[in-house]
Coordinates of C-alpha atoms in Angstrom, one line a residue:
M24 CA 89.1 25.6 -23.7
K25 CA 86.0 27.7 -23.4
D26 CA 85.8 26.9 -19.7
K27 CA 89.1 28.1 -18.9
L28 CA 88.7 31.2 -21.0
A29 CA 85.6 32.1 -19.1
Q30 CA 87.7 31.5 -15.8
W31 CA 90.1 34.2 -17.0
G32 CA 87.1 36.4 -17.9
F33 CA 87.3 35.9 -21.7
D34 CA 84.0 35.5 -23.5
Y35 CA 84.5 32.9 -26.3
V36 CA 81.9 34.1 -28.7
R37 CA 83.1 37.7 -28.7
L38 CA 86.7 36.4 -28.8
R39 CA 86.0 34.4 -32.1
F40 CA 84.2 37.6 -33.5
G41 CA 87.2 39.7 -32.8
F42 CA 89.7 37.4 -34.4
R43 CA 87.5 37.0 -37.3
T44 CA 87.2 40.8 -37.6
G45 CA 90.9 41.1 -37.3
I46 CA 91.7 39.0 -40.0
A47 CA 89.2 40.8 -42.4
A48 CA 91.0 44.1 -41.1
C49 CA 94.5 42.8 -42.2
L50 CA 93.1 41.7 -45.4
S51 CA 91.8 45.0 -46.3
L52 CA 94.9 46.6 -45.6
I53 CA 96.4 44.5 -48.1
F54 CA 93.7 44.8 -50.6
A55 CA 93.9 48.8 -50.3
W56 CA 97.5 48.7 -50.7
A57 CA 97.5 46.6 -53.8
L58 CA 95.0 48.9 -55.3
G59 CA 97.3 52.0 -54.5
L60 CA 95.3 53.8 -52.0
E61 CA 97.0 56.4 -49.9
H62 CA 95.2 55.6 -46.6
P63 CA 94.9 51.7 -46.4
Q64 CA 94.4 51.9 -42.8
W65 CA 90.8 53.4 -43.3
A66 CA 89.9 50.4 -45.0
A67 CA 90.8 48.5 -41.6
M68 CA 89.0 50.9 -39.6
T69 CA 85.9 50.4 -41.7
V70 CA 86.1 46.6 -41.0
W71 CA 85.8 47.0 -37.5
A72 CA 83.3 49.5 -37.6
V73 CA 81.1 47.6 -40.1
S74 CA 81.6 43.8 -38.6
Q75 CA 78.5 42.6 -36.7
P76 CA 77.5 39.4 -35.2
T77 CA 74.6 38.7 -37.4
R78 CA 74.1 38.8 -41.2
G79 CA 71.1 41.2 -41.2
L80 CA 73.1 43.5 -39.0
L81 CA 76.2 43.3 -41.1
V82 CA 74.3 44.0 -44.5
E83 CA 72.4 47.0 -43.3
K84 CA 75.1 48.4 -41.3
A85 CA 77.5 48.1 -44.5
A86 CA 74.9 49.8 -46.6
Y87 CA 74.3 52.9 -44.3
R88 CA 78.0 53.0 -43.7
A89 CA 78.4 53.2 -47.4
L90 CA 75.7 55.8 -48.1
G91 CA 76.8 58.2 -44.9
T92 CA 80.3 58.0 -46.2
L93 CA 79.5 58.9 -49.7
L94 CA 77.1 61.9 -48.7
G95 CA 79.5 63.0 -46.1
T96 CA 82.6 63.0 -48.4
L97 CA 80.8 64.8 -51.1
F98 CA 79.7 67.5 -48.5
G99 CA 83.3 67.6 -47.4
M100 CA 84.8 68.0 -50.9
V101 CA 82.2 70.7 -51.8
L102 CA 82.9 72.8 -48.7
V103 CA 86.5 72.9 -49.2
V104 CA 86.3 74.1 -52.8
T105 CA 83.6 76.7 -51.9
S106 CA 85.6 78.1 -48.7
G107 CA 88.8 78.6 -50.9
G108 CA 90.7 77.0 -48.1
E109 CA 89.8 79.7 -45.4
I110 CA 89.7 78.1 -42.0
I111 CA 86.7 80.4 -40.8
W112 CA 84.6 79.2 -43.5
L113 CA 85.6 75.8 -43.2
V114 CA 84.9 75.8 -39.4
A115 CA 81.4 77.4 -40.0
G116 CA 80.2 75.1 -42.6
L117 CA 81.4 71.9 -41.1
T118 CA 80.0 72.8 -37.7
L119 CA 76.7 73.4 -39.5
W120 CA 76.7 70.4 -41.5
V121 CA 77.7 68.2 -38.3
V122 CA 75.1 70.0 -36.1
L123 CA 72.5 69.1 -38.7
C124 CA 73.6 65.4 -38.9
V125 CA 73.6 65.0 -34.9
Y126 CA 70.2 66.6 -35.0
T127 CA 68.6 64.3 -37.5
G128 CA 70.4 61.4 -36.1
N129 CA 69.1 61.9 -32.9
L130 CA 65.3 61.9 -34.2
L131 CA 65.7 58.7 -36.0
H132 CA 66.2 54.9 -35.0
G133 CA 68.4 51.9 -35.5
L134 CA 71.1 52.0 -38.4
I135 CA 69.5 54.9 -40.4
S136 CA 70.4 57.1 -37.3
Y137 CA 74.2 55.8 -37.5
G138 CA 74.2 56.5 -41.3
T139 CA 73.0 60.1 -40.6
I140 CA 75.4 60.8 -38.0
L141 CA 78.4 59.0 -39.9
A142 CA 77.6 61.4 -42.9
G143 CA 78.5 64.6 -40.2
Y144 CA 82.1 63.2 -39.3
S145 CA 82.7 61.7 -42.6
A146 CA 82.6 65.2 -43.7
S147 CA 85.1 66.0 -40.9
M148 CA 87.6 63.4 -42.3
V149 CA 87.7 65.0 -45.8
V150 CA 87.7 68.8 -44.6
L151 CA 90.1 68.4 -41.6
L152 CA 92.8 66.1 -43.2
T153 CA 92.9 67.9 -46.5
Q154 CA 96.6 69.4 -47.0
S155 CA 95.6 71.5 -49.7
P156 CA 92.9 72.3 -52.1
D157 CA 94.9 70.5 -54.8
A158 CA 94.9 67.3 -52.8
L159 CA 91.3 67.2 -52.2
M160 CA 89.9 65.2 -55.1
P161 CA 92.6 62.4 -54.4
L162 CA 91.9 62.4 -50.7
G163 CA 88.2 62.2 -51.3
I164 CA 88.3 59.6 -53.7
D165 CA 90.8 57.8 -51.3
R166 CA 88.4 58.0 -48.8
L167 CA 85.5 56.6 -50.5
L168 CA 87.5 53.7 -52.2
T169 CA 89.1 52.7 -49.0
V170 CA 85.8 52.6 -47.2
F171 CA 84.0 50.6 -50.0
V172 CA 87.2 48.1 -49.6
G173 CA 86.6 47.7 -45.8
I174 CA 82.9 47.4 -46.5
M175 CA 83.2 44.8 -49.1
T176 CA 85.9 42.8 -47.1
S177 CA 83.6 42.9 -44.1
L178 CA 80.8 41.5 -46.0
I179 CA 82.7 38.7 -47.8
I180 CA 84.4 37.7 -44.7
G181 CA 81.4 38.2 -42.3
W182 CA 78.7 36.5 -44.7
A183 CA 81.2 33.2 -44.7
F184 CA 81.6 33.0 -41.0
T185 CA 78.7 35.1 -39.5
Y186 CA 75.7 33.4 -38.2
K187 CA 72.4 34.0 -40.5
H188 CA 70.3 36.4 -38.6
A189 CA 68.5 34.5 -35.8
E190 CA 65.2 36.0 -36.2
Q191 CA 63.5 32.9 -34.9
S192 CA 64.7 33.6 -31.6
L193 CA 62.7 36.7 -30.8
I194 CA 59.6 35.4 -32.8
N195 CA 59.6 32.1 -30.3
Q196 CA 60.1 34.5 -27.2
L197 CA 57.0 36.6 -28.6
R198 CA 54.8 33.7 -29.3
R199 CA 55.7 32.1 -25.7
Q200 CA 55.0 35.4 -23.9
T201 CA 51.8 36.0 -25.9
A202 CA 50.5 32.6 -24.9
A203 CA 51.4 33.2 -21.2
N204 CA 49.5 36.5 -21.2
L205 CA 46.5 34.8 -23.2
H206 CA 46.6 32.1 -20.5
D207 CA 46.8 34.8 -17.7
I208 CA 43.9 36.8 -19.3
S209 CA 41.7 33.7 -19.7
R210 CA 42.1 33.0 -16.0
Y211 CA 40.8 36.7 -15.3
F212 CA 37.9 36.3 -17.5
A213 CA 37.3 33.0 -15.3
D214 CA 37.6 34.5 -12.1
P215 CA 38.6 38.2 -11.7
D216 CA 38.3 38.5 -8.2
N217 CA 41.1 36.1 -7.6
N218 CA 43.5 36.6 -10.5
D219 CA 45.7 39.7 -10.9
L220 CA 47.0 40.6 -14.2
N221 CA 50.3 42.0 -13.0
L222 CA 50.4 44.8 -15.8
S223 CA 53.8 46.0 -14.4
D224 CA 55.4 42.6 -14.8
K225 CA 53.9 42.1 -18.3
L226 CA 54.8 45.5 -19.5
S227 CA 58.4 44.9 -18.7
K228 CA 58.5 41.6 -20.4
L229 CA 57.0 43.2 -23.6
A230 CA 59.4 46.1 -23.3
A231 CA 62.4 43.7 -23.4
L232 CA 60.8 42.1 -26.5
E233 CA 60.5 45.3 -28.2
A234 CA 64.1 46.5 -27.4
Q235 CA 65.2 43.5 -29.8
L236 CA 63.0 44.7 -32.8
L237 CA 65.7 47.0 -34.2
D238 CA 68.1 44.2 -34.7
H239 CA 65.4 41.9 -35.9
G240 CA 64.3 44.4 -38.6
T241 CA 67.5 44.5 -40.4
G242 CA 68.9 43.3 -43.5
S243 CA 66.1 43.2 -46.0
V244 CA 62.6 44.7 -46.8
S245 CA 61.0 41.5 -45.5
A246 CA 62.6 41.9 -42.1
H247 CA 61.6 45.4 -41.7
E248 CA 58.2 44.2 -42.5
S249 CA 58.4 41.2 -40.0
A250 CA 59.6 43.6 -37.3
K251 CA 56.4 45.9 -37.7
T252 CA 54.1 42.8 -37.6
L253 CA 55.7 42.0 -34.4
R254 CA 55.4 45.5 -33.1
L255 CA 51.8 45.6 -33.7
V256 CA 51.3 42.4 -31.7
I257 CA 53.4 44.0 -28.8
N258 CA 51.4 47.0 -29.1
S259 CA 47.9 45.5 -29.2
Q260 CA 48.7 43.0 -26.1
L261 CA 49.6 46.2 -24.0
G262 CA 46.6 48.2 -25.0
F263 CA 44.3 45.2 -24.2
L264 CA 46.1 44.5 -20.8
T265 CA 45.9 48.1 -20.0
E266 CA 42.0 48.3 -20.9
L267 CA 41.5 45.2 -18.5
N268 CA 43.0 47.3 -15.7
I269 CA 40.6 50.4 -16.5
Q270 CA 37.5 48.8 -16.9
E271 CA 35.1 47.1 -14.3
P272 CA 36.0 43.3 -14.5
E273 CA 33.8 41.1 -16.8
K274 CA 33.3 37.4 -15.7
N275 CA 32.8 35.4 -18.8
K276 CA 33.8 31.4 -18.7
E277 CA 33.1 31.1 -22.4
V278 CA 35.5 34.1 -23.3
S279 CA 38.2 32.4 -20.9
S280 CA 37.7 29.0 -22.5
H281 CA 38.4 30.5 -26.1
L282 CA 41.2 32.6 -24.7
L283 CA 42.9 29.3 -23.1
E284 CA 42.3 27.4 -26.4
S285 CA 44.1 30.1 -28.6
S286 CA 46.7 30.3 -26.0
N287 CA 47.5 26.5 -26.4
K288 CA 47.4 26.7 -30.3
I289 CA 50.2 29.6 -30.1
N290 CA 52.2 27.7 -27.9
A291 CA 51.9 24.7 -30.4
S292 CA 52.8 26.9 -33.4
A293 CA 49.4 25.8 -35.0
K294 CA 47.9 27.2 -38.5
R295 CA 46.6 30.6 -38.6
F296 CA 42.9 29.6 -38.7
E297 CA 43.2 27.5 -35.6
I298 CA 44.6 30.3 -33.6
I299 CA 42.4 33.3 -34.8
E300 CA 39.0 31.2 -34.7
P301 CA 38.7 30.8 -31.1
L302 CA 40.1 34.6 -31.0
K303 CA 37.1 35.9 -33.0
Q304 CA 34.8 33.7 -30.9
A305 CA 36.2 35.3 -27.8
L306 CA 35.9 38.8 -29.5
N307 CA 32.1 38.2 -30.4
L308 CA 31.4 37.1 -26.6
I309 CA 33.2 40.5 -25.0
K310 CA 30.4 42.7 -23.8
N311 CA 32.4 45.9 -22.9
D312 CA 32.8 48.0 -25.7
A313 CA 35.9 49.5 -25.1
L314 CA 37.3 46.1 -24.3
K315 CA 35.9 44.8 -27.4
R316 CA 37.8 47.4 -29.5
R317 CA 41.2 46.9 -27.9
F318 CA 40.8 43.1 -28.3
S319 CA 39.8 43.5 -32.0
E320 CA 43.2 45.4 -32.6
F321 CA 44.8 42.4 -31.0
V322 CA 43.1 39.9 -33.1
E323 CA 43.9 41.8 -36.2
A324 CA 47.3 42.4 -35.2
T325 CA 48.0 38.6 -34.6
N326 CA 46.2 37.9 -37.9
D327 CA 48.5 40.3 -39.7
R328 CA 51.5 38.5 -38.0
L329 CA 50.2 35.0 -38.9
S330 CA 49.6 35.8 -42.4
F331 CA 53.2 37.5 -42.6
R332 CA 54.7 34.2 -41.2
D333 CA 52.8 31.9 -43.5
S334 CA 53.0 34.0 -47.2
G335 CA 55.3 37.2 -46.4
K336 CA 52.2 39.4 -46.7
T337 CA 50.1 40.9 -44.3
A338 CA 46.2 40.7 -44.1
S339 CA 45.9 44.3 -44.0
S340 CA 48.2 47.3 -45.5
T341 CA 48.2 50.0 -42.7
L342 CA 51.4 48.9 -41.0
L343 CA 53.1 52.2 -41.2
T344 CA 50.3 54.3 -39.6
K345 CA 50.3 51.7 -36.8
T346 CA 53.9 51.5 -36.0
I347 CA 54.9 55.1 -35.4
L348 CA 57.7 55.4 -33.1
H349 CA 58.7 58.2 -30.6
R350 CA 60.9 60.7 -31.7
D351 CA 63.4 62.6 -29.0
W352 CA 62.8 66.2 -30.3
R353 CA 64.4 67.4 -26.9
G354 CA 67.3 65.3 -26.8
A355 CA 67.9 65.9 -30.7
R356 CA 67.7 69.6 -29.8
Q357 CA 70.2 69.4 -26.8
S358 CA 72.9 67.2 -28.9
A359 CA 72.9 69.7 -31.6
I360 CA 73.3 72.8 -29.2
R361 CA 75.9 71.0 -27.2
T362 CA 77.7 69.9 -30.6
L363 CA 77.3 73.6 -31.9
V364 CA 79.0 75.1 -28.8
I365 CA 82.1 72.6 -28.5
M366 CA 83.1 72.6 -32.2
S367 CA 82.3 76.4 -32.4
L368 CA 84.9 76.8 -29.5
I369 CA 87.6 74.6 -31.3
G370 CA 87.1 76.1 -34.8
S371 CA 87.6 79.5 -33.2
A372 CA 90.7 78.5 -31.3
W373 CA 92.0 76.8 -34.6
W374 CA 91.3 79.8 -36.6
Y375 CA 92.8 82.2 -34.0
T376 CA 95.9 80.0 -33.5
E377 CA 96.3 78.1 -36.9
W378 CA 97.6 75.2 -34.8
F379 CA 97.4 72.1 -37.2
Q380 CA 96.7 69.9 -34.2
L381 CA 93.2 71.5 -33.3
A382 CA 92.3 70.2 -36.8
Y383 CA 92.6 66.7 -35.0
L384 CA 90.9 67.9 -31.8
M385 CA 87.9 69.0 -34.1
L386 CA 87.8 65.6 -35.9
G387 CA 87.8 63.8 -32.7
A388 CA 85.3 65.8 -31.2
S389 CA 83.1 65.6 -34.1
V390 CA 83.1 61.9 -33.7
M391 CA 82.8 61.8 -30.0
L392 CA 79.7 64.4 -29.8
T393 CA 77.8 62.8 -32.6
L394 CA 78.2 59.1 -32.7
F395 CA 77.7 58.9 -28.8
S396 CA 75.1 61.3 -28.4
T397 CA 72.5 58.5 -28.3
A398 CA 74.2 56.6 -25.6
D399 CA 72.5 55.8 -22.3
N400 CA 75.2 57.7 -20.5
P401 CA 77.5 59.4 -22.9
A402 CA 79.8 60.9 -20.2
L403 CA 80.4 57.6 -18.6
T404 CA 81.1 56.1 -22.2
M405 CA 83.6 58.7 -22.7
K406 CA 85.8 57.4 -19.9
Y407 CA 86.0 53.9 -21.6
V408 CA 86.6 55.8 -24.8
F409 CA 89.5 57.9 -23.5
L410 CA 91.2 54.9 -21.9
G411 CA 91.1 52.9 -25.2
Q412 CA 92.2 55.7 -27.3
C413 CA 95.2 56.3 -24.9
A414 CA 96.3 52.7 -25.1
G415 CA 95.7 52.8 -29.1
A416 CA 97.6 56.1 -29.4
L417 CA 100.4 54.8 -27.3
S418 CA 100.7 51.8 -29.3
A419 CA 100.8 53.7 -32.5
I420 CA 103.7 55.9 -31.4
L421 CA 105.8 52.8 -30.2
I422 CA 105.3 51.0 -33.7
Q423 CA 106.2 54.3 -35.3
A424 CA 109.2 54.8 -33.3
A425 CA 110.5 51.0 -32.9
I426 CA 109.7 49.7 -36.3
W427 CA 108.3 52.2 -38.8
Q428 CA 111.2 54.5 -39.1
Y429 CA 113.4 51.6 -40.0
Q430 CA 111.0 50.5 -42.9
D431 CA 111.3 51.8 -46.5
D432 CA 108.3 49.6 -47.8
I433 CA 104.8 50.3 -47.3
L434 CA 103.6 46.8 -47.3
W435 CA 106.0 45.6 -44.6
M436 CA 104.9 48.7 -42.5
L437 CA 101.2 47.3 -43.0
V438 CA 102.4 43.8 -41.9
A439 CA 103.9 45.5 -38.6
L440 CA 100.5 46.6 -37.8
M441 CA 98.8 43.1 -38.2
P442 CA 100.1 41.6 -34.8
V443 CA 98.2 44.4 -32.9
I444 CA 95.1 44.1 -35.1
L445 CA 95.0 40.1 -34.8
L446 CA 95.6 40.5 -30.6
A447 CA 92.7 43.0 -30.4
G448 CA 90.2 40.3 -30.2
F449 CA 91.6 39.6 -26.7
P450 CA 90.7 42.9 -25.0
M451 CA 87.5 43.1 -26.9
S452 CA 86.4 39.9 -25.4
H453 CA 87.4 40.5 -21.9
Q454 CA 84.8 41.7 -19.2
K455 CA 87.4 44.3 -18.0
T456 CA 88.5 45.8 -21.2
A457 CA 85.7 45.4 -23.5
N458 CA 84.6 49.0 -23.0
G459 CA 86.9 51.0 -25.0
S460 CA 88.5 48.2 -27.0
M461 CA 86.8 49.4 -30.1
D462 CA 88.3 53.0 -29.6
F463 CA 91.6 51.5 -29.1
N464 CA 91.6 49.8 -32.6
L465 CA 90.2 52.9 -34.3
V466 CA 92.6 55.4 -33.0
F467 CA 95.5 53.0 -33.4
L468 CA 94.5 52.7 -37.1
L469 CA 94.0 56.8 -37.4
L470 CA 97.3 57.4 -36.2
M471 CA 99.0 54.7 -38.6
Q472 CA 99.6 56.5 -42.0
P473 CA 102.0 54.8 -44.0
S474 CA 104.2 56.5 -46.5
V475 CA 107.5 56.3 -48.6
A476 CA 110.5 57.5 -46.9
Y477 CA 108.8 57.7 -43.7
S478 CA 110.0 59.8 -41.0
F479 CA 109.5 59.8 -37.4
H480 CA 109.4 63.0 -35.2
V481 CA 108.4 62.4 -31.6
G482 CA 106.9 65.9 -31.2
H483 CA 104.9 65.7 -34.0
S484 CA 103.5 62.1 -33.4
I485 CA 103.0 63.0 -29.8
T486 CA 100.9 66.4 -30.2
I487 CA 98.8 64.9 -33.0
A488 CA 98.2 61.8 -30.5
L489 CA 97.3 64.1 -27.6
A490 CA 94.9 66.2 -30.0
V491 CA 93.3 62.9 -30.6
V492 CA 92.9 61.6 -27.1
A493 CA 92.0 65.0 -25.9
A494 CA 88.7 64.7 -27.9
P495 CA 86.9 62.3 -25.5
L496 CA 88.0 64.2 -22.3
L497 CA 86.6 67.5 -23.8
A498 CA 83.1 65.7 -24.9
L499 CA 83.0 64.1 -21.3
V500 CA 82.9 67.6 -19.9
A501 CA 80.2 68.9 -22.6
Y502 CA 78.4 65.6 -21.6
R503 CA 78.6 66.7 -17.9
L504 CA 77.9 70.5 -18.2
I505 CA 75.8 71.0 -21.5
Y506 CA 72.6 69.4 -20.9
P507 CA 73.8 66.6 -18.7
T508 CA 72.7 63.4 -20.2
N509 CA 72.3 59.9 -18.4
L510 CA 69.6 57.3 -18.1
K511 CA 67.8 59.0 -15.1
A512 CA 67.7 62.4 -17.2
R513 CA 66.5 60.5 -20.0
Y514 CA 63.8 58.8 -17.8
Q515 CA 62.6 62.1 -16.4
T516 CA 62.6 63.7 -20.0
L517 CA 60.4 61.0 -21.4
L518 CA 58.1 60.9 -18.4
Q519 CA 57.5 64.7 -18.9
T520 CA 57.0 64.1 -22.5
L521 CA 54.2 61.6 -21.8
T522 CA 52.8 64.0 -19.4
E523 CA 52.5 66.8 -22.0
E524 CA 51.2 64.3 -24.7
I525 CA 48.5 63.4 -22.3
D526 CA 47.5 66.9 -21.7
Q527 CA 47.5 67.5 -25.1
L528 CA 45.2 64.6 -25.9
N529 CA 42.7 66.1 -23.4
K530 CA 42.4 69.1 -25.8
E531 CA 41.9 67.4 -28.9
K532 CA 39.5 65.1 -31.1
L533 CA 41.2 62.8 -33.2
T534 CA 40.3 61.0 -36.7
E535 CA 40.6 57.6 -36.9
S536 CA 44.0 58.1 -38.8
Q537 CA 45.1 60.3 -36.1
Y538 CA 44.2 58.1 -33.4
K539 CA 46.2 55.0 -34.9
R540 CA 49.2 57.2 -35.1
R541 CA 49.0 58.8 -31.7
K542 CA 48.5 55.5 -30.1
A543 CA 51.4 53.7 -31.6
R544 CA 53.6 56.6 -30.6
F545 CA 52.0 56.7 -27.1
Y546 CA 52.7 53.0 -26.6
H547 CA 56.1 53.1 -28.0
R548 CA 57.0 56.0 -25.4
V549 CA 55.6 54.0 -22.6
I550 CA 57.6 50.9 -23.8
K551 CA 61.1 53.0 -24.1
L552 CA 60.3 54.5 -20.5
T553 CA 59.8 51.1 -19.2
Q554 CA 62.9 49.9 -21.0
I555 CA 65.1 52.9 -19.1
S556 CA 63.2 52.1 -16.0
D557 CA 64.4 48.6 -16.0
K558 CA 68.0 49.5 -17.0
L559 CA 68.1 51.6 -13.8
G560 CA 66.6 49.0 -11.9
L561 CA 63.7 50.7 -10.7
K562 CA 61.3 48.2 -9.1
E563 CA 58.2 50.5 -8.8
K564 CA 56.7 51.5 -11.9
D565 CA 53.9 53.5 -10.3
A566 CA 54.4 56.5 -12.5
I567 CA 54.7 54.8 -15.8
I568 CA 51.4 52.7 -15.0
E569 CA 49.6 55.6 -13.8
H570 CA 50.6 57.6 -17.3
L571 CA 49.8 54.4 -19.2
L572 CA 46.3 54.3 -17.8
S573 CA 45.7 57.9 -18.2
G574 CA 46.9 58.3 -21.5
Q575 CA 44.6 55.3 -22.6
K576 CA 41.5 56.6 -21.1
R577 CA 42.3 59.9 -23.0
L578 CA 42.7 57.7 -26.4
N579 CA 39.2 56.1 -25.4
S580 CA 37.6 59.3 -25.5
T581 CA 39.4 60.9 -28.4
G582 CA 39.5 58.2 -30.8

């Protein structure tokens, strides 16, 4: 069966995940209806948004979804009350809040970034869907409860059928890569004239491992600490490999022998002292001071990692200052300005015309301009989002016209949605329709608001649907015209940031604490740049290597 599905272009794992999520979404509809909530479809939307393939991701995303929804909903309720229902003040307050959230979210990493951005458009859901101030409190409470119903349903179903976080996979990959790097360094010390360390290749492999750390460090405090120890091992290896390319070759067969022994022990997952002891012996025999310092950092990082592996605690307590990450200040500023311009334009048009459809357009834009602002190529993503939303909106209108207008019971109206929800796993798992399939689900559910004595109006339904699907088109134009963003632009921006940082290092003398922080951030920027380079398919990494070597030299002289 799996082979047959593969021949037809379906991914069996994704299909199973989609079907399981569809079941959870259907259950959340029933639970929300049974609790008497007015917008049960929001619970199903939450299930689709929260569900993840691993437990760690599931738990942490659910937590940030809950927190972001709570903060956004509370702000939205306060804004509606203080604005007195005046559109101009609603627009101004909501725009500033969403801009603040997207700016902050672009500076953060991982799921905390998601939660921050979510707080922005959660406020939009409350502000832009409130029919009157009297309906504010019921709407806000309904928003919170439906989201929590979706989260709990997703957690229960997900925990039962989702694999435990496969953290060992990344750990084993890094263990094998570390052993391979030590083996190559061992050969280099034995005969530096006839062995090339191939820094470019090793940089790419370390960067590929680093890209998995955000997923690895989810679900618990222990997982976050584990990710930090792994990042230290990656950074310290990069530092030592770079230093070997800067300093004069040091032929030392004793060092080579100890490194080879440690490499073999790492491959065999030996005890901590069996791995660390040969590393310390090699450290004592290295003559070059700069090499000695970098290798000492690697030995300390390895010791911390192995200590954490054995006891859940690190040998030192300075992980935070050694794992500072790059923050994209320029990208955050550009995203904030882009969001400010577009939401201000839509809000002004809504205030001037008082067309209620523009509120839906503003709601969609607040999602498109925030949630996708961190994507590699947001304009390209908008194409797939638009197609998915069009399919979702069309499906919603068809069910409203063909089924809902003949129903007088909310439960049966919800049941009518379930075949579409359950079948959504198929487009999610097919290689040609996977992009945009999630947007199909979310827009389909957003437009399906059940009510007693439901009345279908073709013009009303179509205009709202058009307002919603116009948002990704407007966002596409914004991403193309206002600070155009794609992988090439991100590559050039980060390369320029590295250049500026090296120039700044030329003018500063760092304390030991500053040295550790700047070094960690510098390495993370180099690794991020390498990840972008590999996504672009750039074979030559001369510019990255040049910046890495130059920055390392400056760190040597400032630290």
